[in-house]
Coordinates of N, CA and C and ligand atoms in Angstrom, one line a residue:
X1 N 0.8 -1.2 0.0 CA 0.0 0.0 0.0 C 0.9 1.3 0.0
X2 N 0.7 1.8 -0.7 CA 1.3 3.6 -1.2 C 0.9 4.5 0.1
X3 N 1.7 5.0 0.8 CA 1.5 6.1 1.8 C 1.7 7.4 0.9
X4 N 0.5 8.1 1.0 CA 0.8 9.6 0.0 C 1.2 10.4 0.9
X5 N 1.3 10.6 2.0 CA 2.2 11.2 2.8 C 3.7 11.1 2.3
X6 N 4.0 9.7 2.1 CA 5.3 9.7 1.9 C 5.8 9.8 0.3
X7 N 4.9 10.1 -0.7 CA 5.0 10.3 -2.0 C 5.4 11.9 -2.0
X8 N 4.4 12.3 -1.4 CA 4.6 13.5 -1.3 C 6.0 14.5 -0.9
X9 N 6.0 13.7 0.8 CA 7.5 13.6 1.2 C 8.9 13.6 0.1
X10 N 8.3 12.5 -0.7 CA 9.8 12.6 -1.8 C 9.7 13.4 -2.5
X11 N 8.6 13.8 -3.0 CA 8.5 15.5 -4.0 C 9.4 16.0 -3.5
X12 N 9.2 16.6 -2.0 CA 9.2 17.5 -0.9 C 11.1 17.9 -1.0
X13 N 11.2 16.9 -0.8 CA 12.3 16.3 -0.2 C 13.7 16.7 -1.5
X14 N 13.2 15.8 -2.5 CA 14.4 15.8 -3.2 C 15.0 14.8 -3.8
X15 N 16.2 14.7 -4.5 CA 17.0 13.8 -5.0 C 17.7 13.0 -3.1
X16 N 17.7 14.0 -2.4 CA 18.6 13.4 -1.0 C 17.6 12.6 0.0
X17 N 16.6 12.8 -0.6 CA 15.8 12.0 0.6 C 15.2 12.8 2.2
X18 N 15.8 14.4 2.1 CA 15.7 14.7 3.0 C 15.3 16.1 2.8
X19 N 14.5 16.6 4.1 CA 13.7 18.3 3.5 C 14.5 19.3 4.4
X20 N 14.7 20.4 3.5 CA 15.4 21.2 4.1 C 14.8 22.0 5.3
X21 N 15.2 23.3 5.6 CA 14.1 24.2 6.0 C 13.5 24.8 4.6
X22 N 14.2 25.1 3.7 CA 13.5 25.7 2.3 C 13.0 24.9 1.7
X23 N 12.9 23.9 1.5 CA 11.9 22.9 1.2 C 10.9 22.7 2.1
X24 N 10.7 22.5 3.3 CA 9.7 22.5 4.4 C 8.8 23.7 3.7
X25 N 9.6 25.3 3.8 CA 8.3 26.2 3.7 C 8.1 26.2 2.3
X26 N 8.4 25.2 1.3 CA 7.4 25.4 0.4 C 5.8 24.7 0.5
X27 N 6.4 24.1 1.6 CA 4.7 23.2 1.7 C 3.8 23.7 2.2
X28 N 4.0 24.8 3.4 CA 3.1 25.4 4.8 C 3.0 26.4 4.0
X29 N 1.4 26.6 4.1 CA 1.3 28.6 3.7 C -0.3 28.6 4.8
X30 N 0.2 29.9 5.1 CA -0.8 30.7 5.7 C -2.2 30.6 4.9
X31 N -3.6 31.3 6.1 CA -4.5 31.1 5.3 C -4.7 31.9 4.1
X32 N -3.9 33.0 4.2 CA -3.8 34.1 3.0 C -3.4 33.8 2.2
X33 N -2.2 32.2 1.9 CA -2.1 31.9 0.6 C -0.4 31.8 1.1
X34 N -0.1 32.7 2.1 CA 1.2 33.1 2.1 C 2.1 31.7 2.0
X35 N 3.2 31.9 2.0 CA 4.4 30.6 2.6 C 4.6 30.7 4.5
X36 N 4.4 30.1 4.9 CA 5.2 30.2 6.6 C 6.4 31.0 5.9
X37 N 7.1 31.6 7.3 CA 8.2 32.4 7.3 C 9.1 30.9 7.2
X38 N 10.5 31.5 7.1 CA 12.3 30.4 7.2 C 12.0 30.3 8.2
X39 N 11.9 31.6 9.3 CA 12.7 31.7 10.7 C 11.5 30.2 11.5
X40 N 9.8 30.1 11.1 CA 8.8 29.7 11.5 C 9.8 27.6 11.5
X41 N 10.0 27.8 9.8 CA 10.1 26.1 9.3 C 11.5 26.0 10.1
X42 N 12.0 27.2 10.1 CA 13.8 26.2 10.9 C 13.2 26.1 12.1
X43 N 12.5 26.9 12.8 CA 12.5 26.4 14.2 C 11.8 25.1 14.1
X44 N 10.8 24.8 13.4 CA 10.1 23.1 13.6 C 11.4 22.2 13.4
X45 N 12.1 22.6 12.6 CA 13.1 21.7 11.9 C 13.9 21.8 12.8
X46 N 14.6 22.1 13.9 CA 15.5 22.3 15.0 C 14.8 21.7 16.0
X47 N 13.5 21.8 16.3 CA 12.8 20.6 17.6 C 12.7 19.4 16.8
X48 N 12.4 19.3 15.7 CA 12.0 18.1 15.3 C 13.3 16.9 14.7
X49 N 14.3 18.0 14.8 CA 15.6 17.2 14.2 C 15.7 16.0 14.7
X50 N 15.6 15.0 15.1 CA 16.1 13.7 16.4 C 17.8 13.1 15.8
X51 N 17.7 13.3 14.9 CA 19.3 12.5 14.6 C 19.9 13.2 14.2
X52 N 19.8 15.1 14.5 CA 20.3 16.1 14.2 C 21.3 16.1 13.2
X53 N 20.7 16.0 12.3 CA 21.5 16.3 10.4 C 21.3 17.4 9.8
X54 N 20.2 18.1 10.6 CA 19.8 19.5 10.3 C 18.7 19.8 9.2
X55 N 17.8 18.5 8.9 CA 17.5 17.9 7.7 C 16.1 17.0 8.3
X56 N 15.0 17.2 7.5 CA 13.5 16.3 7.9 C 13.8 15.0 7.5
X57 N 14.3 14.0 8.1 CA 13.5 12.2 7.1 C 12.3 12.6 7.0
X58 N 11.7 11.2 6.7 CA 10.1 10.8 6.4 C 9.9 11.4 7.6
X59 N 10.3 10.5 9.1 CA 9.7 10.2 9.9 C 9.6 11.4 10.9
X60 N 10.5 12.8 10.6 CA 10.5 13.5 11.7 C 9.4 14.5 10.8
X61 N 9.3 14.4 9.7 CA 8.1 15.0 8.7 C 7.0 14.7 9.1
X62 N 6.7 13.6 8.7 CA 5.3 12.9 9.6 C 4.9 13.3 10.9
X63 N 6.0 13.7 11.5 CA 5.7 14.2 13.2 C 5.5 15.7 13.0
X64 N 5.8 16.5 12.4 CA 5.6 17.9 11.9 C 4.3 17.9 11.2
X65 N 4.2 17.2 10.4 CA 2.9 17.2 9.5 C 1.9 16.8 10.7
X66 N 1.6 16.2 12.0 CA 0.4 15.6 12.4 C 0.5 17.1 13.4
X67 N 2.1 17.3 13.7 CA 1.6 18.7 14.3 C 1.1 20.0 13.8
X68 N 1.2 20.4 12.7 CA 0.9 21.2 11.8 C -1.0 20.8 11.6
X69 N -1.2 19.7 11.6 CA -3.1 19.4 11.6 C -3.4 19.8 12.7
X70 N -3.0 19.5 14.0 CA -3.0 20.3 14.8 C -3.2 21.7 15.6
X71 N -2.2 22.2 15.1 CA -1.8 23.9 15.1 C -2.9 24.4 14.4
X72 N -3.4 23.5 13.2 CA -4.5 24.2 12.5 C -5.9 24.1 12.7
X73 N -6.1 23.0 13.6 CA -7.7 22.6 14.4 C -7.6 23.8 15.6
X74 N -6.6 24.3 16.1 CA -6.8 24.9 17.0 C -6.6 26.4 16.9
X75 N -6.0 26.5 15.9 CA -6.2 28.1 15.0 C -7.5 28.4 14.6
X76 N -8.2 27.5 14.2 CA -9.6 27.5 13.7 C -10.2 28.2 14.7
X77 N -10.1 26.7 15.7 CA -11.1 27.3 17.1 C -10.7 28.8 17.9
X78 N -9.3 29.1 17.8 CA -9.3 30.4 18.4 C -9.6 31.5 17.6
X79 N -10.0 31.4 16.1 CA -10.1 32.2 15.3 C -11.2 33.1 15.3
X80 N -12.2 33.0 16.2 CA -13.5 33.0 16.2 C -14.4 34.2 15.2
X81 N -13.6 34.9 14.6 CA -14.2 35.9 13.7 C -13.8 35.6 12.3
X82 N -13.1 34.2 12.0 CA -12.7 33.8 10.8 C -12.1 34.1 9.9
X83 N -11.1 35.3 10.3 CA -10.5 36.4 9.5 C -9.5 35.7 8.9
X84 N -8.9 34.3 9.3 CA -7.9 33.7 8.8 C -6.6 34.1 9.3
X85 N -6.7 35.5 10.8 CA -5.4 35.4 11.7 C -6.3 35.2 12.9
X86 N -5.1 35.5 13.4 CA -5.5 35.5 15.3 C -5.5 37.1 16.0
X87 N -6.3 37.5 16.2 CA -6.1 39.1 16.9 C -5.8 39.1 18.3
X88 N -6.0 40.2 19.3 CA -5.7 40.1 20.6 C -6.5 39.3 21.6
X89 N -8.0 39.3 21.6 CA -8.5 38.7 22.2 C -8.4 37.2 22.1
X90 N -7.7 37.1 20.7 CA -8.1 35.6 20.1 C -6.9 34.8 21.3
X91 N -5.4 35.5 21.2 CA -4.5 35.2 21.5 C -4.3 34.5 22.6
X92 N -5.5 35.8 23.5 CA -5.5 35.8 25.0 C -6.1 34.5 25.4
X93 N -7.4 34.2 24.6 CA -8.0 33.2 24.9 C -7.2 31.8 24.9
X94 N -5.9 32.2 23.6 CA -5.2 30.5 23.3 C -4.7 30.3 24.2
X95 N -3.8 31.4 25.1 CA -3.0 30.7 26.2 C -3.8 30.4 27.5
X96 N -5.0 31.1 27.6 CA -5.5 30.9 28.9 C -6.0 29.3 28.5
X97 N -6.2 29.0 27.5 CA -6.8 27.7 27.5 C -5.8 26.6 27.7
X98 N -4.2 27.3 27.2 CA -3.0 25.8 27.4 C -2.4 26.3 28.5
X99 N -3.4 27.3 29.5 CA -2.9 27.4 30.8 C -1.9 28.3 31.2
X100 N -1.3 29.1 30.5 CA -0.2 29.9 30.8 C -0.9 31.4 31.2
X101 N -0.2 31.5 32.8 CA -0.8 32.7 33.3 C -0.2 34.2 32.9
X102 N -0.8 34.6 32.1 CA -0.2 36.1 31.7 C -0.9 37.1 31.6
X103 N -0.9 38.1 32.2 CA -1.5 39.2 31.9 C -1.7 39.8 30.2
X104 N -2.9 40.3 30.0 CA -3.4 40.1 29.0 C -2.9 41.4 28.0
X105 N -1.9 42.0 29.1 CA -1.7 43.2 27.6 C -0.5 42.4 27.5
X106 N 0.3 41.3 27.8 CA 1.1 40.7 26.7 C 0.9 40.5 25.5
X107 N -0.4 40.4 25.3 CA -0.7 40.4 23.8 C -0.4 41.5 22.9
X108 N -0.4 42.7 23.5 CA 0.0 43.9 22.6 C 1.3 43.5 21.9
X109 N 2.9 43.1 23.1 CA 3.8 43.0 22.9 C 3.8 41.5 22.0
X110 N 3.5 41.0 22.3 CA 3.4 39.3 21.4 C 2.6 40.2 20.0
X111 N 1.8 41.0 19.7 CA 1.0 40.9 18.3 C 2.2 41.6 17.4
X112 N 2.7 43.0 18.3 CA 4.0 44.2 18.0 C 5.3 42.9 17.6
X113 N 5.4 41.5 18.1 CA 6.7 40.9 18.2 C 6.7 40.1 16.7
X114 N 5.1 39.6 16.1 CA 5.0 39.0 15.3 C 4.8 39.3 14.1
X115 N 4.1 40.2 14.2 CA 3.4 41.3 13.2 C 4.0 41.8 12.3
X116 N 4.9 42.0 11.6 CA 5.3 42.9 10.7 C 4.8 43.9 10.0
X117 N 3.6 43.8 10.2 CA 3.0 44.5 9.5 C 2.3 45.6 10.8
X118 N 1.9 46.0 11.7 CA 1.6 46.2 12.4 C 0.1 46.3 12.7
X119 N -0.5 45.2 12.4 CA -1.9 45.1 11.5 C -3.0 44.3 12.9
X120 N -1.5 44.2 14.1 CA -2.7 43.6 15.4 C -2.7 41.9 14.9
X121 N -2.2 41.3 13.7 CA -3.0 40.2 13.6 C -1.6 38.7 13.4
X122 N -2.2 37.7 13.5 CA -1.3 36.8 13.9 C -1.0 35.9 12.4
X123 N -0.9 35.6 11.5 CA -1.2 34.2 10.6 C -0.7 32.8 11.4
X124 N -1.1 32.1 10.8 CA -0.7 30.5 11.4 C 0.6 30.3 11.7
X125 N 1.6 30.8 10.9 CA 3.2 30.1 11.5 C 3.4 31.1 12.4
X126 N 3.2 32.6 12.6 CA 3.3 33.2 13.5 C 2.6 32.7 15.0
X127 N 1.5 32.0 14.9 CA 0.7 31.4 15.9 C 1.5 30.3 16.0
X128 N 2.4 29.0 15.1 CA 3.0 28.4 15.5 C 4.3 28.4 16.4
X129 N 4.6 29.5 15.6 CA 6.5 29.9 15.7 C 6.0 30.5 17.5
X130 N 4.8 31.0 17.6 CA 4.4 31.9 19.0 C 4.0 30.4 20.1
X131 N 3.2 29.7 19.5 CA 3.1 28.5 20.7 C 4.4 27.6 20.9
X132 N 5.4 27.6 20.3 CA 6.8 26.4 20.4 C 7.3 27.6 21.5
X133 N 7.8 29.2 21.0 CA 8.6 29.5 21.9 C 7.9 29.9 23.3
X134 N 6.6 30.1 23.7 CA 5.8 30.0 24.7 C 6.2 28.5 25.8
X135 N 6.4 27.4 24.8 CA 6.3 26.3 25.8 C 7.9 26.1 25.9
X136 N 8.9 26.9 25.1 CA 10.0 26.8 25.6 C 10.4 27.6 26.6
X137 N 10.1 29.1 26.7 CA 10.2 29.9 27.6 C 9.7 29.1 28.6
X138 N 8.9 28.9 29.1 CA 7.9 28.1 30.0 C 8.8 27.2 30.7
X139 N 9.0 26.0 30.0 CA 10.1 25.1 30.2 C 11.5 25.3 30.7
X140 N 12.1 26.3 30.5 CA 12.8 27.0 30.5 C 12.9 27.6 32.2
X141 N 12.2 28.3 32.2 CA 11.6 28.7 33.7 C 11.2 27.6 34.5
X142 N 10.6 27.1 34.2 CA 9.8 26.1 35.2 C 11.5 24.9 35.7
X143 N 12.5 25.0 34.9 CA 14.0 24.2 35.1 C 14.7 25.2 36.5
X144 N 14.4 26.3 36.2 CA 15.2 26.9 36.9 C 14.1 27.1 38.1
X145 N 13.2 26.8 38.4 CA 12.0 27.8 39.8 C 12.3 27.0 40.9
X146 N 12.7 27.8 42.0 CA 13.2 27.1 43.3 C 12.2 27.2 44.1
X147 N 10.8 27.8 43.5 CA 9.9 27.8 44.9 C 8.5 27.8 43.5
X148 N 7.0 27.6 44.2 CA 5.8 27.8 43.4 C 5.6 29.2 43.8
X149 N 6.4 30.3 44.0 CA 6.1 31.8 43.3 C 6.0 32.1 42.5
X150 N 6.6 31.3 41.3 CA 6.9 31.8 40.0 C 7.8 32.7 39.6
X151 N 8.9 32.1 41.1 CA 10.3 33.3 40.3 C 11.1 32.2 39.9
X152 N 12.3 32.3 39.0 CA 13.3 31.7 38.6 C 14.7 32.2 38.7
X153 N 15.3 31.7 38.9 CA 16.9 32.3 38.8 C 17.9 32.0 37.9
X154 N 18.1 33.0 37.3 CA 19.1 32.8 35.5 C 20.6 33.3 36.3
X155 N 21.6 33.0 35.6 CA 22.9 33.6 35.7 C 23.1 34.6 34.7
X156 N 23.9 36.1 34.6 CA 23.6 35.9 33.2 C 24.4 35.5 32.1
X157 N 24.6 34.5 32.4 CA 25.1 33.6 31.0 C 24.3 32.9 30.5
X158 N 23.5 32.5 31.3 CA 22.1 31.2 31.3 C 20.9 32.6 30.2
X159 N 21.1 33.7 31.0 CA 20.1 34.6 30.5 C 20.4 34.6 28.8
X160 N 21.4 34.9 28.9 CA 21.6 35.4 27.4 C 21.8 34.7 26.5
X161 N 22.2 33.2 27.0 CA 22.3 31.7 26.1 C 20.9 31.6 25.8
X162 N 20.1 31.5 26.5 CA 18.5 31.1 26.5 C 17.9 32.3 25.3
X163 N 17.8 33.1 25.8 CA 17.7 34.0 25.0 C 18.2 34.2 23.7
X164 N 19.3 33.6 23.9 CA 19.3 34.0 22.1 C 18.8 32.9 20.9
X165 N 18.8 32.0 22.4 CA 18.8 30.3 21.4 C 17.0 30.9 21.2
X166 N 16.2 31.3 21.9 CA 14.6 31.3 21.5 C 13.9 32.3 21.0
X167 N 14.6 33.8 20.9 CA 14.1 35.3 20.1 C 14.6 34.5 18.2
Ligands
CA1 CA1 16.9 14.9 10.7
CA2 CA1 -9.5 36.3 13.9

């Protein structure tokens, strides 16, 4: 039996068998038609590396592709005025639902961080590229918290490594 996932995959892919980041974003486009951004597909491609070649197999594809159906059942649901982005209130709503406590004019700064355009509005790899580094920051914190106040303690060497590895 033919997997068209993995037919696809070899389009995708190449003569090497393997997908780049620039091969990745020719597949993902926004609801506007757009392509995902580089900066969006290298970061999937950098969580998803597992045998770090810097390069998708089938199989780390497949695990991007089921995340990507994902990202997009749940873009849907936060989308609630169907505009095909995510606005402030939409945003607010996504994290309070995967639980992350923030005060809600973070969203100005998160829309001002994504936006390029200054248009208040989010597209899908921007909502993705915004939920990976949310649960990294997160994770990230939650390694270093010596008490449930929700403080953490960085060196700053720890600060600025962290930091540069997730802006
Ligand atoms: Ca790989
Ligand atoms: Ca919307």
């Amino acid at each position: 039996m033919t997997d068209p996932l993995f037919a696809y995959f070899t389009a995708v892919a190449g003569a090497d068998g393997q997908a780049s980041n620039v091969e990745i974003q020719r597949c993902l486009k926004n609801y506007d038609g757009s392509n995902f951004s580089l900066g969006t597909c290298t970061r999937m491609l950098k969580m998803l590396d597992r045998d770090y070649n810097g390069l998708m197999g089938y199989n780390e594809f497949k695990e991007m592709w089921s995340a990507i159906s994902q990202w997009k059942t749940s873009f849907r649901k936060f989308d609630k005025d169907n505009t095909g982005t995510i606005g402030e209130a939409e945003i607010i709503a996504a994290w309070k639902e995967w639980n992350y406590d923030l005060p809600d004019h973070f969203a100005k700064i998160v829309l001002w961080r994504y936006d390029p355009f200054f248009g208040n509005r989010m597209n899908l790899d921007d909502f993705v590229g915004f939920g990976i580094t949310l649960k990294q920051l997160f994770g990230q914190h939650m390694r270093r918290r010596r008490n449930y106040a929700g403080k953490a303690y960085f060196s700053y060497d720890e600060f600025m490594l962290i930091s540069m590895c997730l802006i």
